[in-house]
Amino acid sequence: MENFVNENFLEVKAKHSPIEVLQKWRNFCGVVKNPKRRFRFTANLSKRGEAAAMRKSNQEKLRIAVLVSKAAFHFMEGVPAGDYVVPEEVKAGGFEICADELGSIVEGHDVKKLKFHGGVDGIARKLLTCTTNGLTSDNELLNRRQEVFGINKFAEAQVRSFLVFVWEALQDMTLMILAVCAFVSLIVGIAMEGWPEGAHDGLGIVASILLVVFVTATSDYRQSLQFRDLDKEKKKISIQVTRNGYRQKMSIYDLLPGDVVHLSIGDQVPADGLFFSGFSVLIDESSLTGESEPVMVSTENPFLLSGTKVQDGSCKMMITTVGMRTQWGKLMATLSEGGDDETPLQVKLNGVATFIGKIGLAFAVVTFAVLVQGLFTRKLREGTHWSWSGDDALEMLEFFAIAVTIVVVAVPEGLPLAVTLSLAFAMKKMMNDKALVRHLAACETMGSATSICSDKTGTLTTNHMTVVKSCICMNVKDVDRQNTASSFSSGIPDSAVKLLLQSIFNNSGGEVVVNKEGKFEILGSPTEAALLEFGLFLGGDFQGERQTSKLIKVEPFNSTKKRMGVVLELPEGGLRAHTKGASEIILAACNKVINSNGEVVPLDEATNDHLNATINQFASEALRTLCLAYMELENGFSPNDSIPLSGYTCLGIVGIKDPVRPGVKESVAICRSAGITVRMVTGDNINTAKAIARECGILTDDGIAIEGPDFREKSQEELLKLIPKIQVMARSSPLDKHTLVKQLRTTFDEVVAVTGDGTNDAPALHEADIGLAMGIAGTEVAKESADVIILDDNFSTIVTVAKWGRSVYINIQKFVQFQLTVNVVALIVNFSSACLTGNAPLTAVQLLWVNMIMDTLGALALATEPPTDELMKRSPVGRRGNFISNVMWRNILGQSLYQFIVIWYLQVQGKTLFQLNGPDSDLILNTLIFNSFVFCQVFNEISSREMEKINVFKGILDNYVFVAVLSSTALFQILIIEYLGTYASTSPLTLSQWFFSVFIGFLGMPIAAALKMVPVSSS
């Protein structure tokens, strides 16, 4: 079986499996009992093909549109503008342009039409909006706008009702065959024995089918509701918008044409629109068109398309077209039908189900043949082989029903579905624990993780930053908020303070705005917020400083350059460049410094050493250091030029405190005890990184801390020795992180989880087995590349994800062990009995009930066990671990052997043991066998809670689902035996017979405990 599964079902990976591979395993599954149910949670490959075709079409459309718009620039002056008539319903709403016209301008990159309507300002007037203050919050006008232009939501697949799931459960081929059998049984039975006696067998099968269908449909419907809730969470995206003159966060689904949206690196463009101000904006359109080359957006090319990503720069845009009127809306509608990739475990268990199904089918055919042969032999012996009665027909029908039911029981259709059930349960619970799973496979892969590469800022630390130390004009000072700004500024020349405030407020990706309550609010990343807060503490005026100088050029911060720069046109004339970033990088770009007298002096070796020592001192105190510098641009500067990289004057150095999160040290210790190596990968100074890593317990005495530039220079041979010892990588670039992850995965065969928050982290998140994006600090690009979003940006949540991942893996193993035991016993009992005695002890109705116990109810009980702390004391499974382990085979075969011996003994010696005589003796004996078999499964279910530990009762009452399933199984079994005998072919049992049945089942528990003491090799 392992060879069959490994050969045909192991090519599917947790991420990025080719469509050919996904199609291949489907082909191997061949005929399945219920394709609608089996393949419900797998990718719709035809819809994916449609999405790919749509992307190709978009690419061609945009290519033509760009060529046309370029040509339009040359001929625009000579060509008269076309006439445009405003539709009456648009006029009635108070607007002067319709949605279709707006769509054709942006989607068609139509420069001519844009100019005809008066450019961005003209369209803003026609949309009754303002590029400065945005839309007003007048509800009546917003409603009218919504009616005319639509809402920013995409068409989604229709929510399926419970009845759809009932219908899909009825599509099971074996249940349909059994339904036909039941119908024939009813007709023949009533014709032979009349109503109601002749209808009992048929009605019993019908009732069993309906019970199976409704329990299955209920379970599937609950799963679909859980996935729907998770999908809603995945789609919660907020963006910065200006409305009523106030900048605020809004859901992208509330955006309307005319809204003013602020975009920065890593944001997803939320709707089609027009750029009207910003700097260095590069747009990645690959998600829409498949084209990897980024597009520069400016006033000459102002068209922004929904679904594209901001790769660099920042800007403001005005929304023009929303929702299903955009190409992205149409693409998303198709993509949503494509579904999520199936997980490797789902595919592997599909392989197991297929393999066992083939064996079950062979057994069913042989069983039917043996039973029919027994009937023919008996009729030949009696000399009645030429005369066939209705009873004979009913008996043949019963044989056929038993054969079909053996297929029902033998094919473990529930295996791949148990994975989905367990994953859905885990995803819902993880959502409560602040982890949003975007891809199903991430749940199970996280359980195998052997290495976590974590960011420092915001993950290991709180991301609440404040400037606590500074070195300005060579004076090192503590920043004490209890003192006044004047006392802090004493000793710092006024000219230096003025330059410092100019640098802080202009060279910033953040903003200080007045909110609706009239109070100052700082917007931007935690680092920017810390600097702006420091500027306000020094008595600066953000708006006043911004209005004094004119921004000529902005180069936003990114993790490759590790710096940000701006060029200002000063009010007195002249140009000045400001830069800030990683302290040692900016200091290395300086050749001058402001001394304690406020004079600009050359940066000599002694001063340079003093400043480097200050940086190291701040860093050793676990402070994040930033250096600020400026230069006068005397030779002129064009906005098309790059901001100079050297020749700066050092303004000062600030030390920013970002405390370690509570509980991180304990979480790192838990990871270590679980066999998971935690590495810190950060862009910060190496001394800062080492200090934080020691505080977190990541950096140990035998570990290595290395800087990205040094790591890059190492040869492959050196990396082989170095990587296992690396615990901290500082001043790393995104490429360093990607290289480390790739080496760990390929060379060292580790299962790697990686955290990331920036746009440049996307390659590493994509490369990793599990990409973990930060929910608060993370950009939309990082989140889209990730498999799990950590909603609270907390490292402890990552450990919780690992614990849930292990729980999913172990729970499915428990269920597989339980179900395969039932499969083996049910198959062998019915087959051997049919071959040796000519009849099967378990009827079709009884086997359907057993099937439900082991399938839907078994999955509910075992696949939804909550995780325990014990899980994090085991070694990780890793990449090469066998899913069906030797421990499981030991338990399956041992328990199967016990159950088979007991049931076979009852078949042979049951009548003698219980002194059964008379016409009902066979019925009572078969009832005893059925009852004992069911209670064997009930107690085996309890034993399956632990595969290696003897104490299986620990925490059993914490899982109310498990208790409810066991209780309802036992209760329904009593009803079947005592009250539904007419339909289930059972007879009421005496107290001693009940005690014996339950005791036989219970005896399986000490036998399971004894089996766990038998040592087996792990390989």
mmCIF file of N, CA and C in Angstrom, residues 214-277:
data_model
loop_
_atom_site.group_PDB
_atom_site.id
_atom_site.type_symbol
_atom_site.label_atom_id
_atom_site.label_comp_id
_atom_site.label_asym_id
_atom_site.label_seq_id
_atom_site.Cartn_x
_atom_site.Cartn_y
_atom_site.Cartn_z
ATOM 1 N N PHE A 214 -28.254 12.003 6.126
ATOM 2 C CA PHE A 214 -28.483 13.210 6.921
ATOM 3 C C PHE A 214 -27.326 13.501 7.876
ATOM 4 N N VAL A 215 -26.734 12.477 8.460
ATOM 5 C CA VAL A 215 -25.568 12.699 9.340
ATOM 6 C C VAL A 215 -24.400 13.229 8.512
ATOM 7 N N THR A 216 -24.169 12.638 7.333
ATOM 8 C CA THR A 216 -23.090 13.073 6.432
ATOM 9 C C THR A 216 -23.320 14.517 5.981
ATOM 10 N N ALA A 217 -24.556 14.811 5.560
ATOM 11 C CA ALA A 217 -24.883 16.161 5.070
ATOM 12 C C ALA A 217 -24.717 17.201 6.173
ATOM 13 N N THR A 218 -25.132 16.853 7.399
ATOM 14 C CA THR A 218 -24.996 17.783 8.532
ATOM 15 C C THR A 218 -23.531 18.100 8.787
ATOM 16 N N SER A 219 -22.689 17.049 8.790
ATOM 17 C CA SER A 219 -21.253 17.243 9.009
ATOM 18 C C SER A 219 -20.640 18.109 7.908
ATOM 19 N N ASP A 220 -20.976 17.831 6.657
ATOM 20 C CA ASP A 220 -20.427 18.587 5.525
ATOM 21 C C ASP A 220 -20.914 20.032 5.531
ATOM 22 N N TYR A 221 -22.186 20.214 5.885
ATOM 23 C CA TYR A 221 -22.756 21.565 5.915
ATOM 24 C C TYR A 221 -22.061 22.421 6.988
ATOM 25 N N ARG A 222 -21.811 21.804 8.150
ATOM 26 C CA ARG A 222 -21.092 22.527 9.221
ATOM 27 C C ARG A 222 -19.693 22.928 8.754
ATOM 28 N N GLN A 223 -19.025 22.025 8.050
ATOM 29 C CA GLN A 223 -17.696 22.348 7.517
ATOM 30 C C GLN A 223 -17.767 23.532 6.568
ATOM 31 N N SER A 224 -18.781 23.523 5.689
ATOM 32 C CA SER A 224 -18.896 24.607 4.701
ATOM 33 C C SER A 224 -19.120 25.949 5.396
ATOM 34 N N LEU A 225 -19.885 25.943 6.505
ATOM 35 C CA LEU A 225 -20.111 27.182 7.258
ATOM 36 C C LEU A 225 -18.812 27.689 7.862
ATOM 37 N N GLN A 226 -17.976 26.750 8.370
ATOM 38 C CA GLN A 226 -16.690 27.144 8.943
ATOM 39 C C GLN A 226 -15.790 27.752 7.871
ATOM 40 N N PHE A 227 -15.757 27.138 6.692
ATOM 41 C CA PHE A 227 -14.928 27.668 5.611
ATOM 42 C C PHE A 227 -15.439 29.028 5.145
ATOM 43 N N ARG A 228 -16.771 29.191 5.154
ATOM 44 C CA ARG A 228 -17.330 30.473 4.726
ATOM 45 C C ARG A 228 -16.915 31.588 5.691
ATOM 46 N N ASP A 229 -16.958 31.289 7.001
ATOM 47 C CA ASP A 229 -16.525 32.278 8.001
ATOM 48 C C ASP A 229 -15.058 32.645 7.800
ATOM 49 N N LEU A 230 -14.228 31.636 7.519
ATOM 50 C CA LEU A 230 -12.800 31.879 7.314
ATOM 51 C C LEU A 230 -12.555 32.696 6.048
ATOM 52 N N ASP A 231 -13.345 32.424 5.007
ATOM 53 C CA ASP A 231 -13.212 33.192 3.768
ATOM 54 C C ASP A 231 -13.523 34.667 4.000
ATOM 55 N N LYS A 232 -14.537 34.931 4.830
ATOM 56 C CA LYS A 232 -14.886 36.324 5.153
ATOM 57 C C LYS A 232 -13.708 37.017 5.835
ATOM 58 N N GLU A 233 -13.048 36.284 6.760
ATOM 59 C CA GLU A 233 -11.907 36.858 7.472
ATOM 60 C C GLU A 233 -10.747 37.128 6.510
ATOM 61 N N LYS A 234 -10.521 36.208 5.573
ATOM 62 C CA LYS A 234 -9.422 36.370 4.615
ATOM 63 C C LYS A 234 -9.600 37.642 3.798
ATOM 64 N N LYS A 235 -10.865 37.994 3.523
ATOM 65 C CA LYS A 235 -11.140 39.111 2.616
ATOM 66 C C LYS A 235 -11.209 40.458 3.325
ATOM 67 N N LYS A 236 -10.941 40.479 4.629
ATOM 68 C CA LYS A 236 -10.984 41.748 5.359
ATOM 69 C C LYS A 236 -9.702 42.531 5.088
ATOM 70 N N ILE A 237 -9.782 43.497 4.181
ATOM 71 C CA ILE A 237 -8.619 44.327 3.833
ATOM 72 C C ILE A 237 -9.005 45.790 4.054
ATOM 73 N N SER A 238 -8.154 46.493 4.797
ATOM 74 C CA SER A 238 -8.401 47.918 5.051
ATOM 75 C C SER A 238 -7.371 48.752 4.318
ATOM 76 N N ILE A 239 -7.720 50.005 4.057
ATOM 77 C CA ILE A 239 -6.800 50.902 3.348
ATOM 78 C C ILE A 239 -7.024 52.326 3.847
ATOM 79 N N GLN A 240 -5.999 53.183 3.688
ATOM 80 C CA GLN A 240 -6.094 54.577 4.140
ATOM 81 C C GLN A 240 -6.840 55.398 3.099
ATOM 82 N N VAL A 241 -7.893 56.097 3.565
ATOM 83 C CA VAL A 241 -8.759 56.882 2.671
ATOM 84 C C VAL A 241 -8.972 58.261 3.284
ATOM 85 N N THR A 242 -9.088 59.283 2.431
ATOM 86 C CA THR A 242 -9.470 60.614 2.925
ATOM 87 C C THR A 242 -10.943 60.840 2.602
ATOM 88 N N ARG A 243 -11.741 61.027 3.648
ATOM 89 C CA ARG A 243 -13.155 61.416 3.496
ATOM 90 C C ARG A 243 -13.437 62.557 4.449
ATOM 91 N N ASN A 244 -14.211 63.534 3.969
ATOM 92 C CA ASN A 244 -14.533 64.711 4.793
ATOM 93 C C ASN A 244 -13.282 65.437 5.258
ATOM 94 N N GLY A 245 -12.178 65.291 4.492
ATOM 95 C CA GLY A 245 -10.943 65.976 4.868
ATOM 96 C C GLY A 245 -10.129 65.237 5.909
ATOM 97 N N TYR A 246 -10.627 64.100 6.416
ATOM 98 C CA TYR A 246 -9.898 63.330 7.435
ATOM 99 C C TYR A 246 -9.372 62.030 6.847
ATOM 100 N N ARG A 247 -8.133 61.731 7.182
ATOM 101 C CA ARG A 247 -7.549 60.453 6.736
ATOM 102 C C ARG A 247 -7.970 59.367 7.718
ATOM 103 N N GLN A 248 -8.463 58.267 7.198
ATOM 104 C CA GLN A 248 -8.999 57.215 8.067
ATOM 105 C C GLN A 248 -8.851 55.859 7.402
ATOM 106 N N LYS A 249 -8.916 54.796 8.212
ATOM 107 C CA LYS A 249 -8.853 53.442 7.669
ATOM 108 C C LYS A 249 -10.252 52.996 7.305
ATOM 109 N N MET A 250 -10.376 52.388 6.126
ATOM 110 C CA MET A 250 -11.685 51.903 5.681
ATOM 111 C C MET A 250 -11.516 50.553 5.010
ATOM 112 N N SER A 251 -12.577 49.763 5.042
ATOM 113 C CA SER A 251 -12.581 48.503 4.300
ATOM 114 C C SER A 251 -12.605 48.814 2.809
ATOM 115 N N ILE A 252 -11.862 48.018 2.024
ATOM 116 C CA ILE A 252 -11.852 48.268 0.576
ATOM 117 C C ILE A 252 -13.233 48.045 -0.035
ATOM 118 N N TYR A 253 -14.098 47.300 0.664
ATOM 119 C CA TYR A 253 -15.431 47.005 0.115
ATOM 120 C C TYR A 253 -16.402 48.175 0.298
ATOM 121 N N ASP A 254 -15.971 49.202 1.069
ATOM 122 C CA ASP A 254 -16.807 50.396 1.257
ATOM 123 C C ASP A 254 -16.419 51.522 0.305
ATOM 124 N N LEU A 255 -15.403 51.290 -0.531
ATOM 125 C CA LEU A 255 -14.935 52.342 -1.438
ATOM 126 C C LEU A 255 -15.939 52.588 -2.560
ATOM 127 N N LEU A 256 -15.989 53.868 -2.979
ATOM 128 C CA LEU A 256 -16.890 54.269 -4.067
ATOM 129 C C LEU A 256 -16.135 55.169 -5.036
ATOM 130 N N PRO A 257 -16.567 55.257 -6.288
ATOM 131 C CA PRO A 257 -15.915 56.192 -7.210
ATOM 132 C C PRO A 257 -15.902 57.609 -6.635
ATOM 133 N N GLY A 258 -14.733 58.241 -6.698
ATOM 134 C CA GLY A 258 -14.566 59.576 -6.108
ATOM 135 C C GLY A 258 -13.772 59.551 -4.819
ATOM 136 N N ASP A 259 -13.629 58.382 -4.208
ATOM 137 C CA ASP A 259 -12.830 58.276 -2.979
ATOM 138 C C ASP A 259 -11.361 58.545 -3.268
ATOM 139 N N VAL A 260 -10.690 59.205 -2.319
ATOM 140 C CA VAL A 260 -9.250 59.460 -2.415
ATOM 141 C C VAL A 260 -8.536 58.437 -1.529
ATOM 142 N N VAL A 261 -7.673 57.616 -2.151
ATOM 143 C CA VAL A 261 -7.000 56.520 -1.453
ATOM 144 C C VAL A 261 -5.501 56.780 -1.410
ATOM 145 N N HIS A 262 -4.879 56.477 -0.251
ATOM 146 C CA HIS A 262 -3.427 56.626 -0.078
ATOM 147 C C HIS A 262 -2.778 55.254 -0.245
ATOM 148 N N LEU A 263 -1.837 55.153 -1.158
ATOM 149 C CA LEU A 263 -1.150 53.883 -1.413
ATOM 150 C C LEU A 263 0.325 53.996 -1.047
ATOM 151 N N SER A 264 0.880 52.916 -0.501
ATOM 152 C CA SER A 264 2.319 52.865 -0.228
ATOM 153 C C SER A 264 2.826 51.470 -0.562
ATOM 154 N N ILE A 265 4.132 51.261 -0.418
ATOM 155 C CA ILE A 265 4.748 49.982 -0.794
ATOM 156 C C ILE A 265 4.015 48.819 -0.154
ATOM 157 N N GLY A 266 3.694 47.823 -0.985
ATOM 158 C CA GLY A 266 3.063 46.601 -0.467
ATOM 159 C C GLY A 266 1.552 46.619 -0.494
ATOM 160 N N ASP A 267 0.946 47.780 -0.777
ATOM 161 C CA ASP A 267 -0.525 47.844 -0.832
ATOM 162 C C ASP A 267 -1.033 47.237 -2.136
ATOM 163 N N GLN A 268 -2.253 46.724 -2.063
ATOM 164 C CA GLN A 268 -2.937 46.264 -3.272
ATOM 165 C C GLN A 268 -3.871 47.374 -3.722
ATOM 166 N N VAL A 269 -3.849 47.687 -5.013
ATOM 167 C CA VAL A 269 -4.748 48.731 -5.535
ATOM 168 C C VAL A 269 -6.175 48.195 -5.393
ATOM 169 N N PRO A 270 -7.049 48.898 -4.624
ATOM 170 C CA PRO A 270 -8.340 48.312 -4.254
ATOM 171 C C PRO A 270 -9.430 48.414 -5.328
ATOM 172 N N ALA A 271 -9.229 49.282 -6.323
ATOM 173 C CA ALA A 271 -10.213 49.455 -7.405
ATOM 174 C C ALA A 271 -9.518 50.202 -8.531
ATOM 175 N N ASP A 272 -10.146 50.258 -9.702
ATOM 176 C CA ASP A 272 -9.535 51.031 -10.789
ATOM 177 C C ASP A 272 -9.576 52.512 -10.439
ATOM 178 N N GLY A 273 -8.544 53.243 -10.860
ATOM 179 C CA GLY A 273 -8.526 54.668 -10.538
ATOM 180 C C GLY A 273 -7.409 55.412 -11.232
ATOM 181 N N LEU A 274 -7.266 56.693 -10.842
ATOM 182 C CA LEU A 274 -6.297 57.590 -11.470
ATOM 183 C C LEU A 274 -5.342 58.164 -10.429
ATOM 184 N N PHE A 275 -4.047 58.093 -10.722
ATOM 185 C CA PHE A 275 -2.993 58.691 -9.902
ATOM 186 C C PHE A 275 -3.089 60.209 -10.029
ATOM 187 N N PHE A 276 -2.926 60.951 -8.907
ATOM 188 C CA PHE A 276 -2.852 62.409 -9.056
ATOM 189 C C PHE A 276 -1.721 63.050 -8.264
ATOM 190 N N SER A 277 -1.097 62.330 -7.321
ATOM 191 C CA SER A 277 0.112 62.863 -6.693
ATOM 192 C C SER A 277 0.879 61.724 -6.049
#
